[in-house]
Structures are given as structure tokens and as C-alpha cells.
PDB file of N, CA and C in Angstrom:
ATOM      1  N   MET P   2     -19.694  -6.329  -7.645  1.00 75.00           N
ATOM      2  CA  MET P   2     -19.091  -6.380  -8.970  1.00 75.00           C
ATOM      3  C   MET P   2     -20.203  -6.596  -9.993  1.00 75.00           C
ATOM      4  N   THR P   3     -20.374  -5.627 -10.873  1.00 89.00           N
ATOM      5  CA  THR P   3     -21.418  -5.741 -11.891  1.00 89.00           C
ATOM      6  C   THR P   3     -20.801  -5.771 -13.288  1.00 89.00           C
ATOM      7  N   LEU P   4     -21.563  -6.293 -14.201  1.00 91.00           N
ATOM      8  CA  LEU P   4     -21.127  -6.320 -15.593  1.00 91.00           C
ATOM      9  C   LEU P   4     -20.965  -4.894 -16.122  1.00 91.00           C
ATOM     10  N   GLU P   5     -21.821  -4.001 -15.679  1.00 94.00           N
ATOM     11  CA  GLU P   5     -21.736  -2.597 -16.092  1.00 94.00           C
ATOM     12  C   GLU P   5     -20.405  -1.970 -15.643  1.00 94.00           C
ATOM     13  N   TYR P   6     -19.997  -2.255 -14.421  1.00 95.00           N
ATOM     14  CA  TYR P   6     -18.719  -1.744 -13.896  1.00 95.00           C
ATOM     15  C   TYR P   6     -17.562  -2.237 -14.760  1.00 95.00           C
ATOM     16  N   ILE P   7     -17.558  -3.520 -15.065  1.00 95.00           N
ATOM     17  CA  ILE P   7     -16.484  -4.106 -15.874  1.00 95.00           C
ATOM     18  C   ILE P   7     -16.473  -3.486 -17.264  1.00 95.00           C
ATOM     19  N   THR P   8     -17.628  -3.352 -17.873  1.00 95.00           N
ATOM     20  CA  THR P   8     -17.732  -2.776 -19.215  1.00 95.00           C
ATOM     21  C   THR P   8     -17.213  -1.344 -19.231  1.00 95.00           C
ATOM     22  N   GLU P   9     -17.608  -0.544 -18.266  1.00 96.00           N
ATOM     23  CA  GLU P   9     -17.144   0.846 -18.205  1.00 96.00           C
ATOM     24  C   GLU P   9     -15.635   0.931 -17.985  1.00 96.00           C
ATOM     25  N   TYR P  10     -15.108   0.085 -17.125  1.00 96.00           N
ATOM     26  CA  TYR P  10     -13.665   0.078 -16.845  1.00 96.00           C
ATOM     27  C   TYR P  10     -12.875  -0.266 -18.117  1.00 96.00           C
ATOM     28  N   ILE P  11     -13.299  -1.323 -18.797  1.00 96.00           N
ATOM     29  CA  ILE P  11     -12.604  -1.749 -20.027  1.00 96.00           C
ATOM     30  C   ILE P  11     -12.769  -0.690 -21.115  1.00 96.00           C
ATOM     31  N   ASP P  12     -13.942  -0.103 -21.227  1.00 96.00           N
ATOM     32  CA  ASP P  12     -14.162   0.949 -22.228  1.00 96.00           C
ATOM     33  C   ASP P  12     -13.232   2.140 -21.993  1.00 96.00           C
ATOM     34  N   ARG P  13     -13.016   2.520 -20.725  1.00 96.00           N
ATOM     35  CA  ARG P  13     -12.075   3.608 -20.412  1.00 96.00           C
ATOM     36  C   ARG P  13     -10.657   3.236 -20.844  1.00 96.00           C
ATOM     37  N   LYS P  14     -10.278   1.987 -20.613  1.00 96.00           N
ATOM     38  CA  LYS P  14      -8.942   1.527 -21.017  1.00 96.00           C
ATOM     39  C   LYS P  14      -8.792   1.559 -22.541  1.00 96.00           C
ATOM     40  N   ILE P  15      -9.805   1.115 -23.241  1.00 96.00           N
ATOM     41  CA  ILE P  15      -9.778   1.104 -24.708  1.00 96.00           C
ATOM     42  C   ILE P  15      -9.710   2.538 -25.240  1.00 96.00           C
ATOM     43  N   TYR P  16     -10.429   3.447 -24.612  1.00 97.00           N
ATOM     44  CA  TYR P  16     -10.413   4.846 -25.033  1.00 97.00           C
ATOM     45  C   TYR P  16      -9.003   5.429 -24.908  1.00 97.00           C
ATOM     46  N   LYS P  17      -8.286   5.075 -23.832  1.00 96.00           N
ATOM     47  CA  LYS P  17      -6.921   5.572 -23.622  1.00 96.00           C
ATOM     48  C   LYS P  17      -5.938   5.005 -24.646  1.00 96.00           C
ATOM     49  N   ASN P  18      -6.063   3.714 -24.948  1.00 96.00           N
ATOM     50  CA  ASN P  18      -5.166   3.065 -25.903  1.00 96.00           C
ATOM     51  C   ASN P  18      -5.850   1.802 -26.403  1.00 96.00           C
ATOM     52  N   ASP P  19      -6.334   1.822 -27.629  1.00 95.00           N
ATOM     53  CA  ASP P  19      -7.080   0.675 -28.141  1.00 95.00           C
ATOM     54  C   ASP P  19      -6.191  -0.449 -28.678  1.00 95.00           C
ATOM     55  N   LYS P  20      -4.893  -0.255 -28.712  1.00 96.00           N
ATOM     56  CA  LYS P  20      -3.974  -1.281 -29.212  1.00 96.00           C
ATOM     57  C   LYS P  20      -3.399  -2.161 -28.102  1.00 96.00           C
ATOM     58  N   LEU P  21      -3.186  -1.579 -26.918  1.00 97.00           N
ATOM     59  CA  LEU P  21      -2.570  -2.291 -25.800  1.00 97.00           C
ATOM     60  C   LEU P  21      -3.250  -1.879 -24.496  1.00 97.00           C
ATOM     61  N   ILE P  22      -3.796  -2.861 -23.788  1.00 97.00           N
ATOM     62  CA  ILE P  22      -4.478  -2.614 -22.528  1.00 97.00           C
ATOM     63  C   ILE P  22      -3.730  -3.357 -21.426  1.00 97.00           C
ATOM     64  N   THR P  23      -3.389  -2.626 -20.373  1.00 97.00           N
ATOM     65  CA  THR P  23      -2.671  -3.203 -19.245  1.00 97.00           C
ATOM     66  C   THR P  23      -3.528  -3.082 -17.993  1.00 97.00           C
ATOM     67  N   VAL P  24      -3.669  -4.193 -17.266  1.00 97.00           N
ATOM     68  CA  VAL P  24      -4.410  -4.198 -16.006  1.00 97.00           C
ATOM     69  C   VAL P  24      -3.459  -4.682 -14.917  1.00 97.00           C
ATOM     70  N   THR P  25      -3.255  -3.838 -13.910  1.00 96.00           N
ATOM     71  CA  THR P  25      -2.296  -4.164 -12.850  1.00 96.00           C
ATOM     72  C   THR P  25      -3.001  -4.508 -11.535  1.00 96.00           C
ATOM     73  N   PHE P  26      -2.260  -5.183 -10.687  1.00 95.00           N
ATOM     74  CA  PHE P  26      -2.719  -5.504  -9.341  1.00 95.00           C
ATOM     75  C   PHE P  26      -3.056  -4.211  -8.594  1.00 95.00           C
ATOM     76  N   TYR P  27      -2.184  -3.228  -8.694  1.00 96.00           N
ATOM     77  CA  TYR P  27      -2.369  -1.955  -7.996  1.00 96.00           C
ATOM     78  C   TYR P  27      -3.686  -1.288  -8.402  1.00 96.00           C
ATOM     79  N   GLU P  28      -3.974  -1.259  -9.708  1.00 95.00           N
ATOM     80  CA  GLU P  28      -5.208  -0.624 -10.179  1.00 95.00           C
ATOM     81  C   GLU P  28      -6.450  -1.263  -9.562  1.00 95.00           C
ATOM     82  N   LEU P  29      -6.483  -2.585  -9.562  1.00 95.00           N
ATOM     83  CA  LEU P  29      -7.694  -3.260  -9.118  1.00 95.00           C
ATOM     84  C   LEU P  29      -7.820  -3.333  -7.603  1.00 95.00           C
ATOM     85  N   ARG P  30      -6.767  -3.761  -6.935  1.00 95.00           N
ATOM     86  CA  ARG P  30      -6.858  -4.012  -5.498  1.00 95.00           C
ATOM     87  C   ARG P  30      -6.713  -2.747  -4.661  1.00 95.00           C
ATOM     88  N   ILE P  31      -5.900  -1.788  -5.107  1.00 94.00           N
ATOM     89  CA  ILE P  31      -5.654  -0.581  -4.323  1.00 94.00           C
ATOM     90  C   ILE P  31      -6.535   0.581  -4.801  1.00 94.00           C
ATOM     91  N   LYS P  32      -6.384   0.983  -6.066  1.00 95.00           N
ATOM     92  CA  LYS P  32      -7.142   2.140  -6.562  1.00 95.00           C
ATOM     93  C   LYS P  32      -8.646   1.872  -6.610  1.00 95.00           C
ATOM     94  N   GLU P  33      -9.017   0.708  -7.143  1.00 94.00           N
ATOM     95  CA  GLU P  33     -10.442   0.382  -7.270  1.00 94.00           C
ATOM     96  C   GLU P  33     -10.996  -0.280  -6.008  1.00 94.00           C
ATOM     97  N   ASP P  34     -10.120  -0.670  -5.090  1.00 95.00           N
ATOM     98  CA  ASP P  34     -10.498  -1.281  -3.814  1.00 95.00           C
ATOM     99  C   ASP P  34     -11.366  -2.533  -3.985  1.00 95.00           C
ATOM    100  N   LEU P  35     -10.994  -3.380  -4.941  1.00 94.00           N
ATOM    101  CA  LEU P  35     -11.731  -4.622  -5.155  1.00 94.00           C
ATOM    102  C   LEU P  35     -11.232  -5.692  -4.188  1.00 94.00           C
ATOM    103  N   SER P  36     -12.152  -6.506  -3.722  1.00 95.00           N
ATOM    104  CA  SER P  36     -11.779  -7.636  -2.876  1.00 95.00           C
ATOM    105  C   SER P  36     -11.099  -8.698  -3.738  1.00 95.00           C
ATOM    106  N   LYS P  37     -10.542  -9.686  -3.081  1.00 95.00           N
ATOM    107  CA  LYS P  37      -9.899 -10.784  -3.807  1.00 95.00           C
ATOM    108  C   LYS P  37     -10.921 -11.484  -4.722  1.00 95.00           C
ATOM    109  N   GLU P  38     -12.105 -11.713  -4.193  1.00 96.00           N
ATOM    110  CA  GLU P  38     -13.166 -12.372  -4.962  1.00 96.00           C
ATOM    111  C   GLU P  38     -13.613 -11.509  -6.145  1.00 96.00           C
ATOM    112  N   ASP P  39     -13.824 -10.212  -5.901  1.00 95.00           N
ATOM    113  CA  ASP P  39     -14.231  -9.311  -6.985  1.00 95.00           C
ATOM    114  C   ASP P  39     -13.140  -9.193  -8.044  1.00 95.00           C
ATOM    115  N   THR P  40     -11.890  -9.216  -7.625  1.00 95.00           N
ATOM    116  CA  THR P  40     -10.782  -9.165  -8.577  1.00 95.00           C
ATOM    117  C   THR P  40     -10.811 -10.392  -9.481  1.00 95.00           C
ATOM    118  N   PHE P  41     -11.044 -11.561  -8.902  1.00 95.00           N
ATOM    119  CA  PHE P  41     -11.133 -12.794  -9.683  1.00 95.00           C
ATOM    120  C   PHE P  41     -12.258 -12.706 -10.708  1.00 95.00           C
ATOM    121  N   ILE P  42     -13.414 -12.238 -10.277  1.00 96.00           N
ATOM    122  CA  ILE P  42     -14.567 -12.100 -11.178  1.00 96.00           C
ATOM    123  C   ILE P  42     -14.252 -11.081 -12.270  1.00 96.00           C
ATOM    124  N   PHE P  43     -13.668  -9.953 -11.870  1.00 96.00           N
ATOM    125  CA  PHE P  43     -13.309  -8.918 -12.841  1.00 96.00           C
ATOM    126  C   PHE P  43     -12.372  -9.476 -13.908  1.00 96.00           C
ATOM    127  N   LEU P  44     -11.340 -10.181 -13.488  1.00 96.00           N
ATOM    128  CA  LEU P  44     -10.360 -10.722 -14.438  1.00 96.00           C
ATOM    129  C   LEU P  44     -11.016 -11.688 -15.415  1.00 96.00           C
ATOM    130  N   LYS P  45     -11.810 -12.586 -14.907  1.00 96.00           N
ATOM    131  CA  LYS P  45     -12.472 -13.579 -15.758  1.00 96.00           C
ATOM    132  C   LYS P  45     -13.379 -12.911 -16.799  1.00 96.00           C
ATOM    133  N   MET P  46     -14.214 -12.000 -16.335  1.00 96.00           N
ATOM    134  CA  MET P  46     -15.185 -11.381 -17.231  1.00 96.00           C
ATOM    135  C   MET P  46     -14.535 -10.374 -18.188  1.00 96.00           C
ATOM    136  N   SER P  47     -13.570  -9.615 -17.719  1.00 97.00           N
ATOM    137  CA  SER P  47     -12.932  -8.623 -18.585  1.00 97.00           C
ATOM    138  C   SER P  47     -12.092  -9.294 -19.661  1.00 97.00           C
ATOM    139  N   LYS P  48     -11.416 -10.379 -19.320  1.00 97.00           N
ATOM    140  CA  LYS P  48     -10.642 -11.112 -20.332  1.00 97.00           C
ATOM    141  C   LYS P  48     -11.560 -11.635 -21.427  1.00 97.00           C
ATOM    142  N   GLN P  49     -12.705 -12.188 -21.034  1.00 96.00           N
ATOM    143  CA  GLN P  49     -13.650 -12.714 -22.028  1.00 96.00           C
ATOM    144  C   GLN P  49     -14.166 -11.598 -22.936  1.00 96.00           C
ATOM    145  N   ARG P  50     -14.470 -10.457 -22.360  1.00 96.00           N
ATOM    146  CA  ARG P  50     -14.950  -9.332 -23.167  1.00 96.00           C
ATOM    147  C   ARG P  50     -13.885  -8.883 -24.164  1.00 96.00           C
ATOM    148  N   LEU P  51     -12.645  -8.804 -23.704  1.00 97.00           N
ATOM    149  CA  LEU P  51     -11.562  -8.368 -24.587  1.00 97.00           C
ATOM    150  C   LEU P  51     -11.307  -9.381 -25.698  1.00 97.00           C
ATOM    151  N   VAL P  52     -11.375 -10.661 -25.389  1.00 97.00           N
ATOM    152  CA  VAL P  52     -11.233 -11.689 -26.435  1.00 97.00           C
ATOM    153  C   VAL P  52     -12.339 -11.517 -27.464  1.00 97.00           C
ATOM    154  N   ASN P  53     -13.555 -11.278 -27.007  1.00 96.00           N
ATOM    155  CA  ASN P  53     -14.689 -11.068 -27.917  1.00 96.00           C
ATOM    156  C   ASN P  53     -14.493  -9.833 -28.790  1.00 96.00           C
ATOM    157  N   LEU P  54     -13.730  -8.858 -28.294  1.00 96.00           N
ATOM    158  CA  LEU P  54     -13.455  -7.640 -29.063  1.00 96.00           C
ATOM    159  C   LEU P  54     -12.214  -7.770 -29.952  1.00 96.00           C
ATOM    160  N   GLY P  55     -11.587  -8.950 -29.968  1.00 96.00           N
ATOM    161  CA  GLY P  55     -10.453  -9.184 -30.867  1.00 96.00           C
ATOM    162  C   GLY P  55      -9.085  -8.975 -30.255  1.00 96.00           C
ATOM    163  N   TYR P  56      -8.988  -9.050 -28.944  1.00 97.00           N
ATOM    164  CA  TYR P  56      -7.704  -8.904 -28.263  1.00 97.00           C
ATOM    165  C   TYR P  56      -7.143 -10.273 -27.904  1.00 97.00           C
ATOM    166  N   LYS P  57      -5.828 -10.362 -27.866  1.00 97.00           N
ATOM    167  CA  LYS P  57      -5.139 -11.552 -27.373  1.00 97.00           C
ATOM    168  C   LYS P  57      -4.655 -11.219 -25.970  1.00 97.00           C
ATOM    169  N   ILE P  58      -4.892 -12.132 -25.024  1.00 98.00           N
ATOM    170  CA  ILE P  58      -4.586 -11.903 -23.614  1.00 98.00           C
ATOM    171  C   ILE P  58      -3.268 -12.590 -23.240  1.00 98.00           C
ATOM    172  N   TYR P  59      -2.432 -11.855 -22.517  1.00 98.00           N
ATOM    173  CA  TYR P  59      -1.177 -12.383 -21.990  1.00 98.00           C
ATOM    174  C   TYR P  59      -1.148 -12.133 -20.489  1.00 98.00           C
ATOM    175  N   GLU P  60      -0.836 -13.187 -19.735  1.00 96.00           N
ATOM    176  CA  GLU P  60      -0.835 -13.077 -18.279  1.00 96.00           C
ATOM    177  C   GLU P  60       0.584 -12.961 -17.738  1.00 96.00           C
ATOM    178  N   THR P  61       0.687 -12.715 -16.441  1.00 95.00           N
ATOM    179  CA  THR P  61       1.966 -12.531 -15.759  1.00 95.00           C
ATOM    180  C   THR P  61       2.970 -13.609 -16.156  1.00 95.00           C
ATOM    181  N   GLY P  62       4.160 -13.164 -16.555  1.00 95.00           N
ATOM    182  CA  GLY P  62       5.237 -14.077 -16.909  1.00 95.00           C
ATOM    183  C   GLY P  62       5.276 -14.490 -18.372  1.00 95.00           C
ATOM    184  N   GLU P  63       4.232 -14.207 -19.128  1.00 97.00           N
ATOM    185  CA  GLU P  63       4.196 -14.585 -20.541  1.00 97.00           C
ATOM    186  C   GLU P  63       4.885 -13.527 -21.391  1.00 97.00           C
ATOM    187  N   ARG P  64       5.368 -13.963 -22.529  1.00 97.00           N
ATOM    188  CA  ARG P  64       6.005 -13.060 -23.486  1.00 97.00           C
ATOM    189  C   ARG P  64       5.019 -12.762 -24.612  1.00 97.00           C
ATOM    190  N   TYR P  65       5.128 -11.538 -25.133  1.00 96.00           N
ATOM    191  CA  TYR P  65       4.251 -11.131 -26.225  1.00 96.00           C
ATOM    192  C   TYR P  65       5.016 -10.174 -27.136  1.00 96.00           C
ATOM    193  N   PHE P  66       4.499 -10.001 -28.342  1.00 94.00           N
ATOM    194  CA  PHE P  66       5.093  -9.059 -29.289  1.00 94.00           C
ATOM    195  C   PHE P  66       4.176  -7.854 -29.426  1.00 94.00           C
ATOM    196  N   PHE P  67       4.788  -6.671 -29.376  1.00 93.00           N
ATOM    197  CA  PHE P  67       4.036  -5.435 -29.578  1.00 93.00           C
ATOM    198  C   PHE P  67       4.946  -4.451 -30.286  1.00 93.00           C
ATOM    199  N   GLU P  68       4.456  -3.924 -31.391  1.00 92.00           N
ATOM    200  CA  GLU P  68       5.211  -2.979 -32.218  1.00 92.00           C
ATOM    201  C   GLU P  68       6.586  -3.530 -32.590  1.00 92.00           C
ATOM    202  N   GLY P  69       6.619  -4.814 -32.946  1.00 92.00           N
ATOM    203  CA  GLY P  69       7.838  -5.445 -33.434  1.00 92.00           C
ATOM    204  C   GLY P  69       8.843  -5.828 -32.366  1.00 92.00           C
ATOM    205  N   LYS P  70       8.497  -5.669 -31.095  1.00 94.00           N
ATOM    206  CA  LYS P  70       9.424  -6.000 -30.011  1.00 94.00           C
ATOM    207  C   LYS P  70       8.816  -7.062 -29.103  1.00 94.00           C
ATOM    208  N   GLU P  71       9.670  -7.979 -28.656  1.00 96.00           N
ATOM    209  CA  GLU P  71       9.219  -8.972 -27.690  1.00 96.00           C
ATOM    210  C   GLU P  71       9.288  -8.366 -26.288  1.00 96.00           C
ATOM    211  N   LYS P  72       8.211  -8.551 -25.539  1.00 96.00           N
ATOM    212  CA  LYS P  72       8.137  -7.998 -24.189  1.00 96.00           C
ATOM    213  C   LYS P  72       7.654  -9.073 -23.231  1.00 96.00           C
ATOM    214  N   LEU P  73       7.839  -8.816 -21.943  1.00 97.00           N
ATOM    215  CA  LEU P  73       7.443  -9.745 -20.893  1.00 97.00           C
ATOM    216  C   LEU P  73       6.395  -9.067 -20.003  1.00 97.00           C
ATOM    217  N   VAL P  74       5.358  -9.816 -19.646  1.00 97.00           N
ATOM    218  CA  VAL P  74       4.353  -9.295 -18.721  1.00 97.00           C
ATOM    219  C   VAL P  74       4.968  -9.360 -17.318  1.00 97.00           C
ATOM    220  N   ARG P  75       5.195  -8.199 -16.725  1.00 95.00           N
ATOM    221  CA  ARG P  75       5.860  -8.111 -15.417  1.00 95.00           C
ATOM    222  C   ARG P  75       5.001  -8.698 -14.299  1.00 95.00           C
ATOM    223  N   SER P  76       5.633  -8.932 -13.167  1.00 94.00           N
ATOM    224  CA  SER P  76       4.968  -9.611 -12.048  1.00 94.00           C
ATOM    225  C   SER P  76       3.824  -8.796 -11.432  1.00 94.00           C
ATOM    226  N   ASN P  77       3.850  -7.485 -11.505  1.00 94.00           N
ATOM    227  CA  ASN P  77       2.763  -6.684 -10.932  1.00 94.00           C
ATOM    228  C   ASN P  77       1.606  -6.459 -11.910  1.00 94.00           C
ATOM    229  N   VAL P  78       1.739  -6.982 -13.125  1.00 96.00           N
ATOM    230  CA  VAL P  78       0.699  -6.841 -14.152  1.00 96.00           C
ATOM    231  C   VAL P  78      -0.126  -8.129 -14.189  1.00 96.00           C
ATOM    232  N   LEU P  79      -1.430  -8.007 -14.035  1.00 96.00           N
ATOM    233  CA  LEU P  79      -2.299  -9.185 -14.038  1.00 96.00           C
ATOM    234  C   LEU P  79      -2.524  -9.718 -15.441  1.00 96.00           C
ATOM    235  N   PHE P  80      -2.712  -8.795 -16.395  1.00 97.00           N
ATOM    236  CA  PHE P  80      -2.757  -9.222 -17.801  1.00 97.00           C
ATOM    237  C   PHE P  80      -2.563  -8.012 -18.712  1.00 97.00           C
ATOM    238  N   ILE P  81      -2.183  -8.351 -19.946  1.00 98.00           N
ATOM    239  CA  ILE P  81      -2.065  -7.377 -21.013  1.00 98.00           C
ATOM    240  C   ILE P  81      -2.892  -7.901 -22.176  1.00 98.00           C
ATOM    241  N   ALA P  82      -3.634  -7.021 -22.795  1.00 98.00           N
ATOM    242  CA  ALA P  82      -4.443  -7.387 -23.962  1.00 98.00           C
ATOM    243  C   ALA P  82      -3.894  -6.610 -25.162  1.00 98.00           C
ATOM    244  N   VAL P  83      -3.576  -7.351 -26.234  1.00 97.00           N
ATOM    245  CA  VAL P  83      -3.029  -6.754 -27.448  1.00 97.00           C
ATOM    246  C   VAL P  83      -4.040  -6.962 -28.560  1.00 97.00           C
ATOM    247  N   LYS P  84      -4.385  -5.889 -29.257  1.00 96.00           N
ATOM    248  CA  LYS P  84      -5.332  -5.965 -30.368  1.00 96.00           C
ATOM    249  C   LYS P  84      -4.725  -6.760 -31.498  1.00 96.00           C
ATOM    250  N   GLU P  85      -5.431  -7.757 -31.958  1.00 87.00           N
ATOM    251  CA  GLU P  85      -4.927  -8.607 -33.055  1.00 87.00           C
ATOM    252  C   GLU P  85      -5.223  -7.994 -34.403  1.00 87.00           C
TER     253      GLU P  85
END
């Protein structure tokens, strides 16, 4: 797990949608084939980067507002980042 990998992954997510970023268990553990330890490191570092870029982070089970609607972070979603 490198900082470059995390930066590129988050940059791809921002390119797709810079207002709302969703990171799921399936994406990291299955598609990206990250170990449990690498997933933990990825989550910690990517959340910090997104906060530094002006995003608010919401984790599994938390409620958030997006486009005027209240939503819930589902159980298979590790976090959602909403641009403030």
C-alpha cells in the first residue's frame, strides 16, 4: 500500500464525481484485492486526504445530507465523502 496508490485511487473517484465519493467494501477487498491491513491503511489515509481537500466524511450507519435529501450510509459502504 503506497501513498501514490491511494492518491491515484481518490483522484479517479474525484474525476468521476467531485461532489460525492463512495468507497465500498466490495471495491477495496474484492476488486482491488486489498488485505484487511491494507484496507485499514487505505481508509485512514484516504479519509485524511479527502478532509484536506474539503470533504466531510460519513461512515457506515451515519446520516448525511446530499442535494437537499437526508440519506444513510449503507452497511456495505465503508465511507462517503461529501464536498462541503
